[in-house]
Structures are given as C-alpha cells and as structure tokens.
C-alpha cells in the first residue's frame, strides 16, 4: 500500500501542475481554443467570454482542475477543448497504437542488446575476458538520432526499395520501420549496459567453479545473464515507458497516431483535458512498469537479497589496450580541429547563391538550405551542444546518484514518464524560452534512468555479506558508503551517464526546434539536423555533418571511459 500510495500522490501532483499550465505560462486558453476551432474568427471579448463559459474556464484554473478530477473519479476524462469530442476514446486508441509499437520496438531492442553483448557472453563463458571492451558499436548506435534513423529507413526501404509502407498505421508492414527506428538506439543503450555488467558476473566464484566442474558454456552464460539482469531490469522498464510516450518524432514521421504525438499536439494547443489524460496514462504506465521490474528483480535474486547473502557484482580489473587511448585521442583531436576550423568562420552569413552547395574549398562541409556554411555552424554549435550536454550530464549524474541512493522510486518513475518536450513547455512557460530553460527542462527528467540504475545497484551492494562483516567490525555509515557501496555503484552509473550525452544533446535540440530552447538563427547540432532533414536527399552533407558530430561525441565518451577504466601495462600491444 505504501508503494502505491506514494506513486499515486506524485501522479496527482503532476496532473495538477499540468492543469495549471495556462496560469504558469501566462497564456489565455480561450484565445488558443478560438484559434484552433475558428481560425478566421476575430478574438473579440464577447467571443472569448462565450468560449470560457462553454469550457468552464470562467471559474478559474482551480475550478477547471477540480471539475476534471471529479469527472476522473467517475471514469470521465472530459471533452477536448479543441474538438469538443470526448477525450477517452481518442486517448485509448492512441494508447493502443503506442503499446503495439512499443512492444515490437522493445523486442527489437532486446534482441539487439543480446547481439551486442554476445561476444562478452562467449568469452566470459570460456574464461577468456582479458581486456577492457569499449563498446564503440553500441555507443554509435545509441547516439543515432531516432528521427534521422527513421528518415533514412523510410528513404531506403520505403521510397527506393518499396519493401515497406512509408506512412500509415494498421497493417503489420507499417510496424517494421518505426519499430526499427525506435528499437535500435534503445537496444544499443541496453546492450552497452549489459556488456558493461557481464564481466563482473563472470568474475564471481560461482563462474570459476562452474567452469572447473565442466558445466556447459551455454548454462554459464545463462547464469551470468540472470545475475546481471536485476540491475538492468529498471532500465528495461524505463525504456518501455519512454518508447510509449517519448517517440514523438518517429510517430510524426510515419504518421502513427500514438500517445506521444497526441500529448505533444495537445500541449502545443493547450488542450488541457487531452493533455492531462495522456500524462495520466503515461504515469500509470510508469507505475506499472516500475512494479513489474521490481517484482521481477526480486524473483531473479531470490532470498539472497533479503538474507544479505548476495555477492558484490564488481567488474574485474582488466588491462586496457593502447588502441583505445589512441582512438580516443584521435577522435578528440578531430572534433577539436573541426570546432576550431568552424569557429574561424561566420555561422550566420547567408549566401543565397550557394544554397545547398556541395563540399568545396570555400565550404569544406557544404552549405545548408539558406546558404550558410555547415562547417561554421558545426564549430560554433559545439559549445552550445556538446558542452551543454556534458554539463547537463554531470548534473544528472549527481542527481541520479543522490535520488537513487534514497530510492525515491515514485519520483523516478514520474520523471521518466514525462517527455522532455512537456517538461520544456512547463519550464519555458515559467522562466521563458531560452537555453537555460531548455537545459533545466532536460535535466529535470534526464536523471531518472541514472537514479533507477543507482537504486538497483545500491540495493544489491547493501545485500552483500562483506557489508555485514564491516558493520560488525565497527564501520560507520560514512566508511561503508565510501569504501563498500560507492565503489560498486559509481563506476557503472558514471559510464551510463557518459553513454547518454548524445541523447541529452538531442533533447536540447528538440526543445530548440519547438522554440523553447536556443533561438534561431543560433547554431546548434540538433537544430541543424531538424532544419536540413527536408533536404537530406538533395544535400546529405547538411544532415550527415551534425549527425556524425553526435556519433563522434558518443564514441569519444565511451572510448575515454574505457581508456580510463583499463590499466595498460608497459609494453602492451
């Protein structure tokens, strides 16, 4: 009961904040409704008063919120302010579409995660893990923007090859491309986290005993998966909720009438009944996913968790490879050189005669749809994108560690269920649009996966028998935290935070594209992607340059982490 009570209380608070969105953003919803329903009608005081009386807005935001909550307890989600139709049927249909797409996308993600971690499973079962693996392939796939991957898949497999429909919803073939666009980045993230945790499982005494006793390698690999899954199950639940409500770009590109696109359209139109219903469904889904992963983790760990007999899952100290350090240095040098070269150029100069011009001596990376130099915008956008993403990553790491340590599951599930775009609308409404508001909005929700990861690892570390022995020897809480808990929690969570840096950059870009972040014409990598996507076939360089920069940023993060993690002996090759 305590578990559900805390989550339901958090849910009601969030829904109440959404209900007060017009007051927070200091906008008149009656005027918004008028423009949505009657675009050519003049906004006279009499017309606005009539709309307020029809929708109940004349009673004030608290009255509107109270009426909506009262109807909710009767099973009535209200009527749309824009269409005037009941909300429940449309939201239920959108939820069904999103759940179907999420199920297929999650299957793609899990299969890809297993494929990416298969080499480590094979080597670990054979006792042949001897080097630190960087996981660059997973980092590159995780850094791919969903909307860019969706556009490439649609262009290649729908337009040119004609294998799948490019738009629409309802037929099985229409599921394939959006599921791949959503599932590949999510699967790469899960695969990288699984690959990072597996060496610790194979280093435990049971694995050595199993090998010595001739246990088949497949069974050893299966036991290693079971040992590492409890720490990753919360991430699977968070990914499932994110795929349901956060796939706005993919749903829009493939014309999928899902919950994410419905919520965004309602937020932009300030159609509060629809927006509140969508948020309510997403939060309930987050609660259900959190409860399911919690029960599954307990079932996998068994009595070892409650009896404090769970071995500590620490990755072994493995030597690194000089190639990792060299590759990180090369990528860092390349990114720095491109940034410096771009900073020497004017990112705002418009040459209309050179619109969408290809790479040349004058424009090494070509020009964009307005004739602006892509290299210049890439270099000047590095500070706005990469540095901002790294700073937000540091903030979310600290928040995730702190909130995960106190195991605030209700807050974590709520933050994860809210799309960053919706948080951006609220923050921008309060503080005004701009880069600081966008950064605050992204940070307000991006800590949730790190907190869930921290809480899962923290629970396992507290169940380790050596902790009980340390307490018996007189260790205080500070000593336990510093010497026994943090060494098992901080390194994997920090590597997780590094892996999410490109996603933070894209979240900032999506808010900027909606006018809630960095305003045009200021250069930003995500904005460059969004602005030039319609011209991808005619001028692919304008899209490939910022996409490659994001990929390099993700690869550089994991290479740096792997190089720092591994100890390269003298003379190692």
Coordinates of C-alpha atoms in Angstrom, one line a residue:
X1 CA 0.0 0.0 0.0
X2 CA 2.8 2.4 0.9
X3 CA 4.4 1.7 -2.5
X4 CA 1.2 2.6 -4.4
X5 CA 0.2 5.5 -2.2
X6 CA 3.4 7.4 -2.8
X7 CA 3.2 6.9 -6.5
X8 CA -0.4 7.9 -6.8
X9 CA 0.2 11.0 -4.7
X10 CA 3.1 12.0 -7.0
X11 CA 0.8 11.3 -10.0
X12 CA -1.9 13.7 -8.7
X13 CA 0.6 16.4 -8.1
X14 CA 1.9 16.2 -11.7
X15 CA -1.5 16.2 -13.2
X16 CA -2.4 19.2 -11.0
X17 CA 0.7 21.1 -12.4
X18 CA -0.4 20.2 -15.9
X19 CA -3.9 21.6 -15.1
X20 CA -2.3 24.9 -14.1
X21 CA -0.3 25.1 -17.3
X22 CA -2.2 28.2 -18.7
X23 CA -1.5 30.1 -15.5
X24 CA 2.1 29.0 -15.4
X25 CA 2.6 30.0 -19.0
X26 CA 0.6 33.2 -18.6
X27 CA -1.5 32.5 -21.7
X28 CA -5.2 32.7 -22.3
X29 CA -6.5 29.2 -23.2
X30 CA -9.7 30.8 -24.5
X31 CA -7.7 32.5 -27.2
X32 CA -5.9 29.3 -28.1
X33 CA -9.2 27.4 -28.3
X34 CA -10.6 30.1 -30.6
X35 CA -7.7 29.9 -33.0
X36 CA -7.9 26.1 -33.0
X37 CA -11.6 25.9 -33.7
X38 CA -12.2 29.0 -35.7
X39 CA -9.0 30.2 -37.4
X40 CA -10.7 33.1 -39.2
X41 CA -12.8 34.4 -36.3
X42 CA -11.8 37.6 -34.6
X43 CA -10.9 37.3 -30.9
X44 CA -13.5 39.8 -29.5
X45 CA -14.2 39.9 -25.7
X46 CA -17.7 38.5 -26.3
X47 CA -16.4 35.6 -28.3
X48 CA -13.7 34.8 -25.7
X49 CA -16.2 35.0 -22.9
X50 CA -18.5 32.6 -24.7
X51 CA -15.7 30.1 -25.0
X52 CA -14.8 30.5 -21.3
X53 CA -18.4 29.8 -20.4
X54 CA -18.6 26.8 -22.6
X55 CA -15.4 25.2 -21.4
X56 CA -15.7 26.2 -17.7
X57 CA -12.7 28.5 -17.9
X58 CA -14.7 31.3 -16.4
X59 CA -14.4 29.6 -13.0
X60 CA -10.6 29.8 -13.0
X61 CA -7.9 27.2 -13.3
X62 CA -8.6 25.6 -9.9
X63 CA -12.2 25.2 -10.8
X64 CA -11.3 23.6 -14.1
X65 CA -8.8 21.2 -12.4
X66 CA -11.4 20.3 -9.7
X67 CA -14.0 19.5 -12.3
X68 CA -11.7 17.4 -14.3
X69 CA -10.6 15.4 -11.2
X70 CA -14.2 15.0 -10.2
X71 CA -15.0 13.5 -13.6
X72 CA -11.9 11.3 -13.4
X73 CA -13.2 9.5 -10.3
X74 CA -16.4 8.8 -12.3
X75 CA -14.4 7.4 -15.2
X76 CA -14.9 10.5 -17.3
X77 CA -11.8 12.1 -18.9
X78 CA -13.7 15.1 -20.1
X79 CA -14.1 16.7 -23.5
X80 CA -11.5 18.1 -25.8
X81 CA -11.4 21.9 -25.8
X82 CA -10.4 21.9 -29.4
X83 CA -12.6 19.3 -31.0
X84 CA -15.4 19.2 -28.4
X85 CA -15.4 15.4 -28.5
X86 CA -14.9 13.0 -25.5
X87 CA -11.3 12.5 -24.7
X88 CA -11.4 8.9 -23.5
X89 CA -11.9 7.2 -26.9
X90 CA -9.1 9.1 -28.7
X91 CA -6.6 8.6 -25.8
X92 CA -7.5 4.9 -25.6
X93 CA -6.9 4.4 -29.3
X94 CA -3.6 6.3 -29.1
X95 CA -2.5 4.2 -26.2
X96 CA -3.3 1.0 -28.0
X97 CA -1.3 2.2 -31.0
X98 CA 1.7 3.2 -28.8
X99 CA 1.6 0.0 -26.8
X100 CA 1.7 -2.1 -30.0
X101 CA 4.6 -0.1 -31.4
X102 CA 6.3 -0.2 -28.1
X103 CA 6.0 -4.0 -27.9
X104 CA 7.6 -4.5 -31.3
X105 CA 10.3 -1.8 -30.6
X106 CA 11.1 -3.4 -27.3
X107 CA 11.5 -6.8 -28.9
X108 CA 14.0 -5.2 -31.4
X109 CA 15.8 -3.5 -28.6
X110 CA 16.2 -6.7 -26.5
X111 CA 17.4 -8.7 -29.5
X112 CA 19.9 -6.1 -30.4
X113 CA 21.1 -5.9 -26.8
X114 CA 21.7 -9.6 -26.7
X115 CA 23.5 -9.5 -30.1
X116 CA 25.8 -6.7 -28.9
X117 CA 26.7 -8.5 -25.7
X118 CA 27.1 -11.9 -27.3
X119 CA 30.9 -11.6 -27.7
X120 CA 31.3 -10.9 -24.0
X121 CA 28.9 -13.8 -23.2
X122 CA 31.0 -16.2 -25.3
X123 CA 34.4 -15.0 -23.9
X124 CA 33.1 -15.0 -20.4
X125 CA 31.7 -18.5 -20.5
X126 CA 35.1 -19.7 -21.9
X127 CA 37.0 -17.7 -19.2
X128 CA 38.6 -15.6 -22.0
X129 CA 37.8 -12.0 -20.9
X130 CA 41.3 -10.5 -20.8
X131 CA 40.8 -6.9 -22.0
X132 CA 38.5 -3.9 -21.4
X133 CA 36.0 -3.6 -24.3
X134 CA 35.0 -0.1 -25.3
X135 CA 31.6 -1.0 -26.9
X136 CA 32.0 1.6 -29.6
X137 CA 29.5 0.0 -31.9
X138 CA 26.8 0.2 -29.2
X139 CA 27.7 3.8 -28.5
X140 CA 27.5 4.8 -32.1
X141 CA 24.1 3.2 -32.5
X142 CA 22.9 4.7 -29.2
X143 CA 24.0 8.2 -30.5
X144 CA 22.0 8.0 -33.7
X145 CA 19.0 10.4 -33.6
X146 CA 15.7 8.5 -33.8
X147 CA 14.3 10.9 -36.4
X148 CA 17.4 10.6 -38.5
X149 CA 17.4 6.9 -38.4
X150 CA 13.6 6.9 -39.2
X151 CA 14.2 9.2 -42.2
X152 CA 17.0 7.0 -43.6
X153 CA 14.9 3.8 -43.1
X154 CA 11.9 5.4 -44.8
X155 CA 14.0 6.7 -47.7
X156 CA 15.9 3.5 -48.4
X157 CA 13.3 0.7 -47.6
X158 CA 10.1 2.5 -48.3
X159 CA 10.8 5.0 -51.1
X160 CA 13.6 3.5 -53.1
X161 CA 13.2 -0.3 -52.4
X162 CA 9.4 -0.2 -51.8
X163 CA 9.6 -3.1 -49.2
X164 CA 7.5 -1.3 -46.6
X165 CA 4.9 1.4 -46.5
X166 CA 6.3 4.9 -45.8
X167 CA 3.3 6.2 -43.9
X168 CA 0.2 5.0 -42.2
X169 CA -0.9 2.7 -39.5
X170 CA -2.8 -0.6 -39.1
X171 CA -1.1 -3.1 -41.3
X172 CA 1.8 -5.3 -39.9
X173 CA 4.2 -4.0 -42.5
X174 CA 3.7 -0.5 -41.2
X175 CA 5.2 -1.5 -37.9
X176 CA 8.6 -2.5 -39.1
X177 CA 10.3 0.8 -39.9
X178 CA 9.1 2.8 -36.9
X179 CA 9.9 -0.2 -34.6
X180 CA 13.5 -0.3 -36.0
X181 CA 13.9 3.5 -35.7
X182 CA 12.9 3.3 -32.0
X183 CA 14.3 0.0 -31.1
X184 CA 17.9 0.3 -32.4
X185 CA 19.0 3.2 -30.2
X186 CA 17.2 1.8 -27.2
X187 CA 18.7 -1.7 -27.8
X188 CA 22.2 -0.2 -28.2
X189 CA 21.9 1.5 -24.8
X190 CA 20.7 -1.6 -23.1
X191 CA 23.3 -3.7 -24.8
X192 CA 26.1 -1.4 -23.7
X193 CA 24.9 -1.5 -20.1
X194 CA 24.6 -5.3 -20.2
X195 CA 28.0 -5.7 -21.8
X196 CA 29.4 -3.4 -19.1
X197 CA 28.0 -5.5 -16.2
X198 CA 28.7 -9.1 -17.5
X199 CA 32.5 -9.2 -16.7
X200 CA 31.6 -8.7 -13.0
X201 CA 29.3 -11.7 -13.1
X202 CA 31.9 -13.9 -14.8
X203 CA 34.5 -12.9 -12.2
X204 CA 32.4 -14.3 -9.3
X205 CA 33.4 -17.6 -7.6
X206 CA 30.4 -19.5 -9.0
X207 CA 31.6 -18.9 -12.6
X208 CA 35.1 -20.3 -11.8
X209 CA 33.6 -23.3 -10.1
X210 CA 31.1 -23.9 -12.9
X211 CA 34.0 -23.9 -15.4
X212 CA 36.1 -26.2 -13.3
X213 CA 33.2 -28.7 -12.9
X214 CA 32.6 -28.8 -16.7
X215 CA 29.3 -27.0 -16.8
X216 CA 28.3 -26.3 -20.4
X217 CA 29.2 -22.8 -21.6
X218 CA 25.6 -22.0 -22.5
X219 CA 24.5 -22.6 -19.0
X220 CA 27.3 -20.5 -17.6
X221 CA 26.3 -17.7 -20.0
X222 CA 22.6 -18.1 -18.9
X223 CA 23.5 -17.9 -15.2
X224 CA 25.6 -14.7 -15.9
X225 CA 22.6 -13.1 -17.6
X226 CA 20.4 -14.0 -14.7
X227 CA 23.0 -12.5 -12.3
X228 CA 23.2 -9.2 -14.2
X229 CA 19.6 -8.7 -15.2
X230 CA 18.3 -7.4 -11.8
X231 CA 20.5 -4.4 -12.1
X232 CA 19.3 -3.7 -15.6
X233 CA 15.6 -4.5 -15.3
X234 CA 14.7 -1.0 -14.2
X235 CA 16.3 0.3 -17.3
X236 CA 14.1 -2.0 -19.4
X237 CA 11.0 -0.7 -17.7
X238 CA 12.1 2.9 -18.2
X239 CA 12.9 2.2 -21.9
X240 CA 9.4 0.6 -22.4
X241 CA 7.7 3.7 -20.9
X242 CA 9.9 6.0 -22.9
X243 CA 9.1 4.2 -26.2
X244 CA 5.4 4.5 -25.4
X245 CA 5.3 8.3 -24.7
X246 CA 8.5 9.8 -26.0
X247 CA 8.5 8.6 -29.6
X248 CA 7.1 11.9 -30.9
X249 CA 9.4 12.4 -33.8
X250 CA 9.0 8.8 -35.1
X251 CA 5.3 8.9 -34.7
X252 CA 5.1 12.1 -36.6
X253 CA 7.3 11.0 -39.4
X254 CA 5.5 7.7 -40.0
X255 CA 2.0 9.2 -39.3
X256 CA 1.4 6.9 -36.3
X257 CA -1.5 8.2 -34.2
X258 CA 0.3 7.4 -30.9
X259 CA 0.2 8.7 -27.4
X260 CA 3.4 10.8 -27.7
X261 CA 2.3 12.8 -30.7
X262 CA -1.2 13.2 -29.2
X263 CA 0.3 14.6 -26.0
X264 CA 2.5 17.0 -27.9
X265 CA -0.3 18.3 -30.1
X266 CA -2.5 18.8 -27.0
X267 CA 0.3 20.6 -25.2
X268 CA 1.0 23.0 -28.1
X269 CA -2.7 23.7 -28.5
X270 CA -3.2 23.9 -24.7
X271 CA -6.0 21.3 -24.9
X272 CA -5.8 20.5 -21.2
X273 CA -8.3 17.7 -21.0
X274 CA -6.4 15.7 -23.7
X275 CA -3.0 16.6 -22.2
X276 CA -4.0 15.6 -18.7
X277 CA -5.4 12.3 -19.9
X278 CA -2.2 11.5 -21.8
X279 CA 0.0 12.4 -18.9
X280 CA -2.2 10.4 -16.5
X281 CA -1.9 7.3 -18.8
X282 CA 1.8 7.7 -19.1
X283 CA 2.3 8.0 -15.3
X284 CA 0.1 4.9 -14.7
X285 CA 2.1 3.0 -17.2
X286 CA 5.3 4.1 -15.4
X287 CA 4.0 2.9 -12.1
X288 CA 3.0 -0.5 -13.6
X289 CA 6.4 -0.9 -15.3
X290 CA 8.2 0.0 -12.1
X291 CA 6.2 -2.5 -10.1
X292 CA 6.8 -5.2 -12.7
X293 CA 10.5 -4.7 -12.9
X294 CA 10.7 -4.6 -9.1
X295 CA 8.9 -7.9 -8.7
X296 CA 11.0 -9.5 -11.5
X297 CA 14.3 -8.4 -9.9
X298 CA 13.2 -9.9 -6.6
X299 CA 12.3 -13.1 -8.2
X300 CA 15.6 -13.4 -10.0
X301 CA 17.7 -12.6 -6.9
X302 CA 15.6 -14.8 -4.6
X303 CA 16.3 -15.0 -0.9
X304 CA 19.9 -13.8 -1.4
X305 CA 18.7 -10.2 -1.4
X306 CA 16.7 -10.4 1.8
X307 CA 19.2 -12.6 3.6
X308 CA 22.1 -10.2 2.8
X309 CA 23.9 -13.0 1.1
X310 CA 24.3 -11.5 -2.4
X311 CA 27.9 -11.4 -3.7
X312 CA 29.1 -8.0 -4.8
X313 CA 29.0 -7.6 -8.6
X314 CA 32.3 -5.8 -9.2
X315 CA 33.9 -5.7 -12.6
X316 CA 37.4 -7.3 -12.5
X317 CA 40.5 -5.1 -13.0
X318 CA 41.3 -5.8 -16.6
X319 CA 44.1 -4.2 -18.7
X320 CA 43.2 -1.8 -21.4
X321 CA 44.5 -1.6 -24.9
X322 CA 46.6 1.2 -26.2
X323 CA 44.4 1.3 -29.2
X324 CA 41.5 2.6 -27.0
X325 CA 43.6 5.5 -25.8
X326 CA 44.9 6.2 -29.3
X327 CA 41.4 6.1 -30.8
X328 CA 40.1 8.4 -28.1
X329 CA 42.9 10.9 -28.7
X330 CA 42.3 10.8 -32.5
X331 CA 38.6 11.4 -32.1
X332 CA 39.1 14.2 -29.6
X333 CA 41.7 15.8 -31.9
X334 CA 39.4 15.5 -34.9
X335 CA 36.4 17.0 -33.0
X336 CA 38.6 19.8 -31.7
X337 CA 40.1 20.6 -35.1
X338 CA 36.6 20.8 -36.7
X339 CA 35.4 23.0 -33.9
X340 CA 38.4 25.4 -34.2
X341 CA 38.1 25.5 -38.0
X342 CA 34.4 26.3 -37.7
X343 CA 34.9 29.0 -35.1
X344 CA 37.1 30.9 -37.6
X345 CA 34.1 31.2 -40.0
X346 CA 30.9 33.2 -39.8
X347 CA 27.9 30.9 -38.9
X348 CA 25.3 33.5 -39.7
X349 CA 26.4 34.7 -43.1
X350 CA 23.8 33.8 -45.8
X351 CA 24.9 33.2 -49.4
X352 CA 21.7 32.7 -51.3
X353 CA 23.6 31.9 -54.5
X354 CA 25.2 28.9 -52.7
X355 CA 22.2 27.3 -51.2
X356 CA 22.7 23.5 -50.6
X357 CA 26.1 23.7 -52.3
X358 CA 28.3 20.6 -52.0
X359 CA 31.6 20.4 -50.3
X360 CA 34.3 22.6 -51.9
X361 CA 37.4 24.6 -51.0
X362 CA 35.2 27.5 -50.0
X363 CA 32.8 25.4 -48.0
X364 CA 34.6 22.1 -46.9
X365 CA 31.3 20.7 -45.5
X366 CA 29.0 22.3 -48.0
X367 CA 26.2 24.8 -47.2
X368 CA 22.7 24.4 -45.7
X369 CA 19.2 25.3 -47.0
X370 CA 19.8 29.0 -46.6
X371 CA 23.4 29.0 -48.0
X372 CA 25.1 29.2 -44.6
X373 CA 28.5 27.4 -44.1
X374 CA 27.9 24.0 -42.4
X375 CA 31.4 23.9 -41.0
X376 CA 31.0 27.3 -39.4
X377 CA 27.7 26.3 -37.8
X378 CA 29.1 22.9 -36.7
X379 CA 32.1 24.6 -35.0
X380 CA 30.0 27.4 -33.3
X381 CA 27.4 24.8 -32.3
X382 CA 29.9 22.7 -30.5
X383 CA 29.8 24.9 -27.4
X384 CA 26.0 25.1 -27.4
X385 CA 25.5 21.4 -28.0
X386 CA 28.5 19.3 -26.7
X387 CA 29.5 21.5 -23.8
X388 CA 25.9 22.0 -22.7
X389 CA 25.2 18.2 -23.0
X390 CA 28.3 17.4 -20.9
X391 CA 27.3 19.9 -18.2
X392 CA 23.8 18.6 -18.1
X393 CA 25.2 15.0 -18.0
X394 CA 27.2 16.0 -14.9
X395 CA 24.2 17.5 -13.2
X396 CA 22.0 14.5 -14.0
X397 CA 24.7 12.1 -12.7
X398 CA 24.8 13.9 -9.4
X399 CA 21.0 14.0 -9.2
X400 CA 20.7 10.4 -10.2
X401 CA 23.2 9.2 -7.6
X402 CA 21.6 11.3 -4.8
X403 CA 18.0 10.4 -5.6
X404 CA 18.8 6.8 -6.4
X405 CA 20.5 6.4 -3.1
X406 CA 17.4 7.4 -1.2
X407 CA 15.4 5.1 -3.5
X408 CA 12.7 7.7 -4.5
X409 CA 11.1 5.3 -6.9
X410 CA 7.9 7.3 -7.2
X411 CA 9.7 10.4 -8.3
X412 CA 12.0 8.5 -10.6
X413 CA 9.1 6.7 -12.4
X414 CA 7.2 10.0 -12.7
X415 CA 10.1 11.9 -14.2
X416 CA 10.8 9.2 -16.7
X417 CA 7.2 9.0 -17.9
X418 CA 7.2 12.7 -18.7
X419 CA 8.6 13.6 -22.2
X420 CA 11.3 16.2 -22.1
X421 CA 9.2 18.3 -24.5
X422 CA 6.4 18.5 -22.0
X423 CA 8.8 19.5 -19.2
X424 CA 10.2 22.1 -21.6
X425 CA 6.8 23.6 -22.1
X426 CA 6.3 24.0 -18.4
X427 CA 9.8 25.3 -17.7
X428 CA 9.7 27.7 -20.7
X429 CA 6.3 28.9 -19.6
X430 CA 7.6 29.8 -16.1
X431 CA 11.1 31.1 -17.0
X432 CA 10.6 32.0 -20.6
X433 CA 12.1 30.2 -23.7
X434 CA 15.9 30.1 -23.9
X435 CA 19.0 27.9 -23.5
X436 CA 18.9 28.0 -19.7
X437 CA 15.2 27.0 -19.5
X438 CA 15.8 24.2 -22.0
X439 CA 18.8 22.9 -20.0
X440 CA 16.7 22.9 -16.8
X441 CA 13.9 21.1 -18.6
X442 CA 16.1 18.3 -19.9
X443 CA 17.9 18.0 -16.5
X444 CA 14.6 17.8 -14.8
X445 CA 13.7 14.5 -16.4
X446 CA 17.0 13.1 -17.7
X447 CA 18.3 12.0 -14.2
X448 CA 15.6 9.3 -13.9
X449 CA 17.4 6.4 -15.7
X450 CA 20.6 7.1 -13.7
X451 CA 18.6 7.1 -10.5
X452 CA 16.9 3.8 -11.3
X453 CA 20.3 2.3 -12.1
X454 CA 21.8 3.7 -8.9
X455 CA 18.9 2.3 -6.8
X456 CA 19.2 -1.2 -8.3
X457 CA 22.9 -1.4 -7.7
X458 CA 22.6 0.2 -4.3
X459 CA 20.1 -2.4 -3.2
X460 CA 22.5 -5.2 -4.3
X461 CA 25.5 -3.6 -2.7
X462 CA 23.6 -3.3 0.6
X463 CA 22.8 -7.0 0.5
X464 CA 26.5 -8.0 0.2
X465 CA 27.8 -10.1 3.1
X466 CA 31.0 -8.1 3.4
X467 CA 28.9 -5.1 4.4
X468 CA 27.6 -7.0 7.4
X469 CA 31.1 -8.0 8.3
X470 CA 32.3 -4.4 8.1
X471 CA 29.4 -3.3 10.4
X472 CA 30.4 -6.0 12.9
X473 CA 34.0 -4.6 12.9
X474 CA 32.7 -1.1 13.8
X475 CA 32.5 0.6 10.4
X476 CA 30.2 3.7 10.5
X477 CA 27.9 4.8 7.6
X478 CA 30.4 7.1 6.0
X479 CA 33.0 4.4 5.9
X480 CA 30.5 1.9 4.5
X481 CA 29.4 4.3 1.8
X482 CA 32.9 5.4 0.8
X483 CA 34.7 2.0 0.9
X484 CA 32.0 -0.6 0.3
X485 CA 28.9 0.9 -1.5
X486 CA 30.2 3.7 -3.9
X487 CA 33.0 1.5 -5.5
X488 CA 30.3 -0.8 -6.8
X489 CA 27.8 1.9 -7.8
X490 CA 29.6 4.9 -9.0
X491 CA 31.7 3.5 -11.9
X492 CA 28.9 1.8 -13.8
X493 CA 26.5 4.7 -13.3
X494 CA 29.1 7.2 -14.5
X495 CA 29.7 5.1 -17.6
X496 CA 25.9 5.0 -18.1
X497 CA 25.9 8.8 -17.8
X498 CA 28.6 9.2 -20.5
X499 CA 26.6 7.0 -22.8
X500 CA 23.6 9.3 -22.6
X501 CA 25.4 12.5 -23.5
X502 CA 24.4 12.4 -27.2
X503 CA 20.8 11.9 -26.1
X504 CA 20.9 15.0 -23.9
X505 CA 22.2 17.0 -26.9
X506 CA 19.2 15.7 -29.0
X507 CA 16.8 16.6 -26.2
X508 CA 18.1 20.1 -26.1
X509 CA 17.8 20.2 -29.9
X510 CA 14.2 19.1 -29.9
X511 CA 13.3 21.9 -27.5
X512 CA 15.1 24.4 -29.6
X513 CA 13.3 23.2 -32.7
X514 CA 10.0 23.9 -30.9
X515 CA 11.2 27.4 -30.0
X516 CA 11.7 26.6 -26.3
X517 CA 15.5 26.5 -26.3
X518 CA 18.2 28.2 -28.2
X519 CA 16.5 30.5 -30.6
X520 CA 17.2 30.7 -34.4
X521 CA 19.4 31.5 -36.1
X522 CA 21.9 30.5 -33.4
X523 CA 23.8 27.3 -34.5
X524 CA 23.1 24.0 -32.7
X525 CA 23.7 20.5 -33.9
X526 CA 20.2 19.3 -33.3
X527 CA 18.7 22.4 -35.0
X528 CA 21.0 21.8 -38.0
X529 CA 19.5 18.3 -38.2
X530 CA 16.0 19.4 -37.9
X531 CA 16.3 22.3 -40.4
X532 CA 18.0 20.3 -43.1
X533 CA 16.1 17.0 -42.9
X534 CA 13.7 18.0 -45.7
X535 CA 16.8 18.4 -48.0
X536 CA 18.6 15.2 -46.9
X537 CA 18.3 13.6 -50.4
X538 CA 19.5 16.7 -52.3
X539 CA 22.1 17.8 -49.8
X540 CA 23.0 14.9 -47.5
X541 CA 26.1 16.7 -46.2
X542 CA 24.0 19.2 -44.3
X543 CA 22.5 16.3 -42.3
X544 CA 25.5 14.0 -42.1
X545 CA 27.8 16.6 -40.6
X546 CA 25.8 17.2 -37.4
X547 CA 24.8 13.5 -37.2
X548 CA 28.4 12.5 -37.5
X549 CA 29.4 15.0 -34.8
X550 CA 26.8 13.5 -32.4
X551 CA 28.1 10.0 -33.2
X552 CA 31.7 11.1 -32.6
X553 CA 30.7 12.6 -29.3
X554 CA 29.1 9.3 -28.2
X555 CA 32.1 7.3 -29.3
X556 CA 34.5 9.6 -27.7
X557 CA 32.7 9.4 -24.4
X558 CA 32.8 5.6 -24.2
X559 CA 36.4 5.4 -25.6
X560 CA 37.5 7.8 -22.9
X561 CA 35.7 5.8 -20.2
X562 CA 37.2 2.5 -21.4
X563 CA 40.7 4.0 -21.7
X564 CA 40.5 5.4 -18.1
X565 CA 39.0 2.1 -16.8
X566 CA 41.7 -0.2 -18.3
X567 CA 45.2 -0.3 -17.0
X568 CA 47.6 -0.6 -19.9
X569 CA 50.7 -2.5 -18.8
X570 CA 54.1 -1.3 -20.2
X571 CA 54.8 -3.0 -23.5
X572 CA 51.2 -4.0 -24.1
X573 CA 50.0 -4.2 -27.6

